[in-house]
Amino acid sequence: MTGYACATQRLRPTEAAPHSPELVLGVEIRSVNSRFLDLGFRLGDELRACEPALRERLQASLKRGKVELRAWVEGRTEAAWRAPNSAELQKLLSMQDQIRTWLPHARELSVAELLQLLARTPPLPAALTEAASSLAAQVLDELRHARQREGERLVQMLHERLAQLQALAQQAQPLVPAQVEQQRLRFLERWNEAMGHTGADSSPAPAAAHERALTEATAYALRLDVAEELTRLQSHLSEIGDVLQRGGEVGKRLDFLIQELQREANTLGSKSSSLTLTRIAVEMKVLIEQMREQVQNLE
């Protein structure tokens, strides 16, 4: 299921760490459709240690979807510039002389490089990991609410498709006996034509031939009977309606039922011998395919 949520939090210096810089912590979570749960993380270097806890939290809350969590820290780029003392400068000069003894072609340090080496980067707050986990939980709740709203819209759409499939199944039901009888008569007609082209000496007795023709015609017609397929299809439709009504984690269960629906609709179309029944089978497969695409979005 798709969804997006983002939040930021300002981290101010505390009494325990009065010299810590004022930071802005941000967490963003994106989710797109996927049959399975696929997690990705884009974390700043300061937040690498948070990944195991964040991964565990996402796995406990989400079951499907391609999910990407991005977290960052702003406000730490400026170092604390200060005037260097003579001892620090003497130490750097001594180190430079030692290096140039071995590497005489090495260039001397510039003023900017000296200032960069002597600059002190303020330490990060010790509670940064805890703050990141707390903010991620807040963003995850917002994402779940967004996915829930989308899920409600999908369930409504699925109920509409179910009603359309039920209507098509009811249209097909009266056509089944007529199709069976039509196929039986067609087989008898072809049998009689074949018998008419057979010599009298090699043909069986008329009564036996007629009896055999009726048996073969009935068996052939029954093989093309789609009553069982319609019964199973209606049973699957009822089960899908019950699953949607119960709610919860329904995605994988619906995946299986949609596959069964598709199988019955395919069989119905392959056995059809009338344009009306073929049209119904085609419309069913279109609706089932629409349901299949949306069911993959549900958890």
Coordinates of C-alpha atoms in Angstrom, one line a residue:
M1 CA 0.0 0.0 0.0
T2 CA 1.2 3.5 -0.7
G3 CA 1.7 6.1 2.0
Y4 CA 3.9 9.0 3.0
A5 CA 4.7 10.6 6.4
C6 CA 7.3 13.0 7.5
A7 CA 8.1 14.9 10.8
T8 CA 11.0 17.0 12.3
Q9 CA 12.0 17.6 15.9
R10 CA 14.2 20.3 17.3
L11 CA 16.8 19.1 19.8
R12 CA 18.0 21.8 22.2
P13 CA 21.0 21.6 24.6
T14 CA 20.2 20.1 27.9
E15 CA 21.6 20.7 31.4
A16 CA 23.6 17.5 31.1
A17 CA 25.2 18.7 27.8
P18 CA 25.0 22.5 27.8
H19 CA 27.5 22.9 25.0
S20 CA 25.7 20.6 22.5
P21 CA 24.5 22.3 19.4
E22 CA 20.9 22.9 18.6
L23 CA 19.9 20.3 16.0
V24 CA 16.9 19.5 13.8
L25 CA 16.2 15.8 13.5
G26 CA 14.0 14.6 10.6
V27 CA 12.4 11.3 9.7
E28 CA 10.6 10.5 6.5
I29 CA 8.9 7.2 5.5
R30 CA 7.6 6.3 2.0
S31 CA 5.7 3.2 1.1
V32 CA 4.7 1.9 -2.3
N33 CA 2.9 -1.3 -3.3
S34 CA 4.6 -4.7 -3.1
R35 CA 3.4 -8.2 -2.4
F36 CA 6.1 -8.6 0.3
L37 CA 7.8 -6.4 2.9
D38 CA 10.9 -4.7 1.5
L39 CA 12.7 -2.3 3.8
G40 CA 15.3 0.3 2.8
F41 CA 17.1 2.9 5.0
R42 CA 18.8 6.1 4.1
L43 CA 20.5 7.3 7.3
G44 CA 23.1 9.9 8.0
D45 CA 26.4 8.8 9.6
E46 CA 25.2 10.1 13.0
L47 CA 22.2 7.7 12.9
R48 CA 23.7 4.5 11.6
A49 CA 23.5 2.9 15.0
C50 CA 19.7 3.4 15.0
E51 CA 19.1 1.1 12.0
P52 CA 18.5 -2.2 13.9
A53 CA 16.0 -0.6 16.2
L54 CA 14.2 1.2 13.3
R55 CA 14.1 -2.0 11.3
E56 CA 12.6 -4.0 14.1
R57 CA 10.0 -1.3 14.7
L58 CA 9.0 -1.3 11.0
Q59 CA 8.8 -5.1 10.8
A60 CA 6.5 -5.2 13.8
S61 CA 4.1 -2.7 12.3
L62 CA 4.0 -3.4 8.6
K63 CA 3.5 -6.6 6.6
R64 CA 3.6 -5.6 3.0
G65 CA 5.0 -2.8 0.8
K66 CA 8.3 -1.4 -0.4
V67 CA 9.1 0.9 2.5
E68 CA 12.0 3.4 2.6
L69 CA 12.9 5.3 5.8
R70 CA 15.1 8.3 5.6
A71 CA 16.5 10.1 8.7
W72 CA 18.8 13.1 8.9
V73 CA 20.3 15.6 11.3
E74 CA 20.7 19.3 10.5
G75 CA 22.6 22.1 12.3
R76 CA 25.9 20.3 13.0
T77 CA 27.9 21.6 10.0
E78 CA 29.4 24.6 11.7
A79 CA 32.5 23.9 13.8
A80 CA 33.4 25.9 16.9
W81 CA 36.1 28.3 15.6
R82 CA 38.6 29.6 18.2
A83 CA 42.0 31.2 18.4
P84 CA 44.8 28.6 18.6
N85 CA 47.3 28.7 21.5
S86 CA 51.1 28.6 21.1
A87 CA 51.5 25.1 22.4
E88 CA 49.1 23.7 19.7
L89 CA 50.8 25.6 16.9
Q90 CA 54.3 24.4 18.1
K91 CA 53.1 20.9 18.1
L92 CA 51.7 21.1 14.6
L93 CA 55.0 22.8 13.4
S94 CA 57.0 20.0 14.9
M95 CA 54.9 17.3 13.3
Q96 CA 55.2 19.1 10.0
D97 CA 59.1 19.3 10.3
Q98 CA 59.2 15.6 11.0
I99 CA 57.1 14.8 7.9
R100 CA 59.1 17.0 5.7
T101 CA 62.3 15.3 6.9
W102 CA 61.1 12.1 5.2
L103 CA 59.1 13.8 2.5
P104 CA 61.0 17.0 1.5
H105 CA 58.6 17.8 -1.4
A106 CA 55.6 17.9 0.9
R107 CA 54.1 21.4 0.9
E108 CA 53.6 23.4 4.1
L109 CA 50.3 23.7 5.9
S110 CA 48.2 26.8 5.1
V111 CA 46.4 29.0 7.6
A112 CA 43.0 27.6 6.5
E113 CA 44.3 24.0 7.0
L114 CA 45.6 24.9 10.4
L115 CA 42.3 26.4 11.5
Q116 CA 40.4 23.3 10.2
L117 CA 42.7 21.0 12.2
L118 CA 42.2 23.0 15.3
A119 CA 38.5 23.4 15.0
R120 CA 36.3 21.5 17.4
T121 CA 33.1 19.9 16.2
P122 CA 30.5 20.0 18.9
P123 CA 29.5 16.5 20.2
L124 CA 26.1 15.1 19.3
P125 CA 23.6 14.8 22.1
A126 CA 23.7 11.4 23.8
A127 CA 19.9 11.1 23.5
L128 CA 20.0 11.4 19.7
T129 CA 19.3 7.6 19.2
E130 CA 16.4 7.7 21.6
A131 CA 15.0 10.8 19.9
A132 CA 15.3 9.2 16.5
S133 CA 13.4 6.1 17.6
S134 CA 10.6 8.2 19.2
L135 CA 10.2 10.4 16.1
A136 CA 10.2 7.3 13.8
A137 CA 7.4 5.8 15.9
Q138 CA 5.4 9.0 15.4
V139 CA 6.0 9.1 11.7
L140 CA 5.1 5.4 11.4
D141 CA 1.8 6.0 13.1
E142 CA 1.0 8.7 10.6
L143 CA 2.0 6.3 7.8
R144 CA -0.3 3.6 9.1
H145 CA -3.2 6.0 9.3
A146 CA -2.6 7.0 5.7
R147 CA -2.4 3.4 4.6
Q148 CA -5.6 2.6 6.5
R149 CA -7.5 5.3 4.7
E150 CA -6.3 3.9 1.4
G151 CA -7.2 0.4 2.5
E152 CA -10.8 1.5 3.2
R153 CA -11.1 2.9 -0.3
L154 CA -9.7 -0.3 -1.8
V155 CA -12.2 -2.4 0.2
Q156 CA -15.1 -0.4 -1.1
M157 CA -13.8 -0.9 -4.6
L158 CA -13.5 -4.6 -4.1
H159 CA -17.1 -4.8 -2.8
E160 CA -18.3 -3.1 -6.0
R161 CA -16.4 -5.6 -8.1
L162 CA -17.8 -8.5 -6.1
A163 CA -21.4 -7.2 -6.7
Q164 CA -20.6 -7.0 -10.5
L165 CA -19.2 -10.6 -10.5
Q166 CA -22.3 -11.9 -8.6
A167 CA -24.5 -10.3 -11.2
L168 CA -22.6 -11.9 -14.0
A169 CA -22.8 -15.3 -12.4
Q170 CA -26.5 -14.9 -12.0
Q171 CA -26.8 -14.1 -15.7
A172 CA -24.7 -17.1 -16.6
Q173 CA -26.7 -19.6 -14.5
P174 CA -29.8 -19.9 -16.7
L175 CA -27.6 -20.4 -19.8
V176 CA -26.0 -23.6 -18.5
P177 CA -28.9 -26.1 -19.2
A178 CA -29.4 -24.6 -22.7
Q179 CA -25.7 -25.0 -23.5
V180 CA -25.7 -28.6 -22.4
E181 CA -28.7 -29.5 -24.5
Q182 CA -27.3 -27.5 -27.5
Q183 CA -24.0 -29.4 -27.3
R184 CA -25.9 -32.8 -27.0
L185 CA -28.0 -32.0 -30.1
R186 CA -24.9 -30.8 -32.0
F187 CA -23.1 -34.1 -31.2
L188 CA -26.1 -36.2 -32.3
E189 CA -26.3 -34.2 -35.5
R190 CA -22.7 -34.9 -36.3
W191 CA -23.0 -38.5 -35.3
N192 CA -25.9 -39.0 -37.7
E193 CA -24.0 -37.3 -40.5
A194 CA -21.1 -39.6 -39.9
M195 CA -23.4 -42.7 -39.8
G196 CA -25.0 -41.6 -43.1
H197 CA -21.6 -41.7 -44.8
T198 CA -20.9 -45.2 -43.5
G199 CA -21.9 -48.3 -45.5
A200 CA -24.8 -50.4 -44.3
D201 CA -22.7 -53.5 -44.1
S202 CA -20.1 -52.0 -41.8
S203 CA -22.5 -50.1 -39.6
P204 CA -24.0 -51.5 -36.3
A205 CA -27.7 -52.1 -35.9
P206 CA -29.7 -48.9 -35.9
A207 CA -31.0 -49.3 -32.4
A208 CA -27.5 -50.0 -31.0
A209 CA -26.1 -47.1 -33.0
H210 CA -28.7 -44.7 -31.7
E211 CA -28.2 -45.8 -28.1
R212 CA -24.5 -45.4 -28.4
A213 CA -25.0 -41.9 -29.9
L214 CA -27.1 -40.8 -27.0
T215 CA -24.6 -42.0 -24.5
E216 CA -21.7 -40.3 -26.3
A217 CA -23.7 -37.1 -26.7
T218 CA -24.6 -37.0 -23.1
A219 CA -21.1 -37.6 -21.9
Y220 CA -19.8 -34.9 -24.3
A221 CA -22.3 -32.4 -23.1
L222 CA -21.5 -33.1 -19.5
R223 CA -17.8 -32.4 -20.1
L224 CA -18.8 -28.9 -21.3
D225 CA -21.2 -28.3 -18.4
V226 CA -20.0 -25.2 -16.4
A227 CA -22.5 -25.5 -13.5
E228 CA -19.7 -26.7 -11.2
E229 CA -17.5 -23.8 -12.2
L230 CA -20.2 -21.3 -11.5
T231 CA -20.9 -22.9 -8.1
R232 CA -17.3 -22.7 -7.1
L233 CA -17.0 -19.2 -8.4
Q234 CA -20.0 -18.0 -6.3
S235 CA -18.5 -19.8 -3.3
H236 CA -15.2 -17.9 -3.7
L237 CA -17.1 -14.6 -4.1
S238 CA -18.9 -15.3 -0.8
E239 CA -15.6 -16.1 0.9
I240 CA -14.0 -13.0 -0.4
G241 CA -16.9 -10.9 1.0
D242 CA -16.6 -12.6 4.4
V243 CA -12.8 -12.0 4.5
L244 CA -13.3 -8.3 3.7
Q245 CA -16.0 -8.1 6.4
R246 CA -13.8 -9.6 9.0
G247 CA -10.9 -7.3 8.2
G248 CA -7.4 -7.7 9.7
E249 CA -4.4 -9.0 7.7
V250 CA -6.3 -10.2 4.6
G251 CA -3.9 -9.6 1.7
K252 CA -2.4 -13.1 1.3
R253 CA -5.7 -14.8 1.9
L254 CA -7.3 -12.7 -0.8
D255 CA -4.4 -13.4 -3.2
F256 CA -5.2 -17.1 -3.0
L257 CA -9.0 -16.6 -3.5
I258 CA -8.4 -14.3 -6.5
Q259 CA -6.3 -17.0 -8.1
E260 CA -9.1 -19.5 -7.7
L261 CA -11.6 -17.0 -9.1
Q262 CA -9.3 -16.5 -12.2
R263 CA -9.0 -20.3 -12.6
E264 CA -12.8 -20.8 -12.6
A265 CA -13.4 -17.8 -15.0
N266 CA -10.8 -19.3 -17.4
T267 CA -12.5 -22.7 -17.4
L268 CA -15.9 -21.1 -17.9
G269 CA -14.5 -19.3 -21.0
S270 CA -12.8 -22.4 -22.4
K271 CA -16.0 -24.5 -22.1
S272 CA -18.3 -21.8 -23.4
S273 CA -20.1 -22.6 -26.7
S274 CA -22.3 -19.5 -26.9
L275 CA -21.4 -15.8 -27.5
T276 CA -23.4 -14.7 -24.4
L277 CA -21.5 -17.0 -22.1
T278 CA -18.2 -16.1 -23.6
R279 CA -18.9 -12.4 -23.1
I280 CA -19.8 -13.1 -19.5
A281 CA -16.5 -15.0 -19.0
V282 CA -14.5 -12.2 -20.6
E283 CA -16.2 -9.5 -18.4
M284 CA -15.5 -11.7 -15.3
K285 CA -11.8 -12.0 -16.2
V286 CA -11.5 -8.2 -16.6
L287 CA -13.1 -7.6 -13.2
I288 CA -11.0 -10.3 -11.5
E289 CA -7.8 -8.8 -13.0
Q290 CA -8.8 -5.4 -11.6
M291 CA -9.3 -7.0 -8.2
R292 CA -6.0 -8.9 -8.3
E293 CA -4.1 -5.7 -8.9
Q294 CA -5.7 -4.0 -5.9
V295 CA -5.6 -7.0 -3.6
Q296 CA -1.8 -6.9 -3.8
N297 CA -1.9 -3.5 -2.1
L298 CA -3.8 -4.8 1.0
E299 CA -2.0 -6.0 4.1

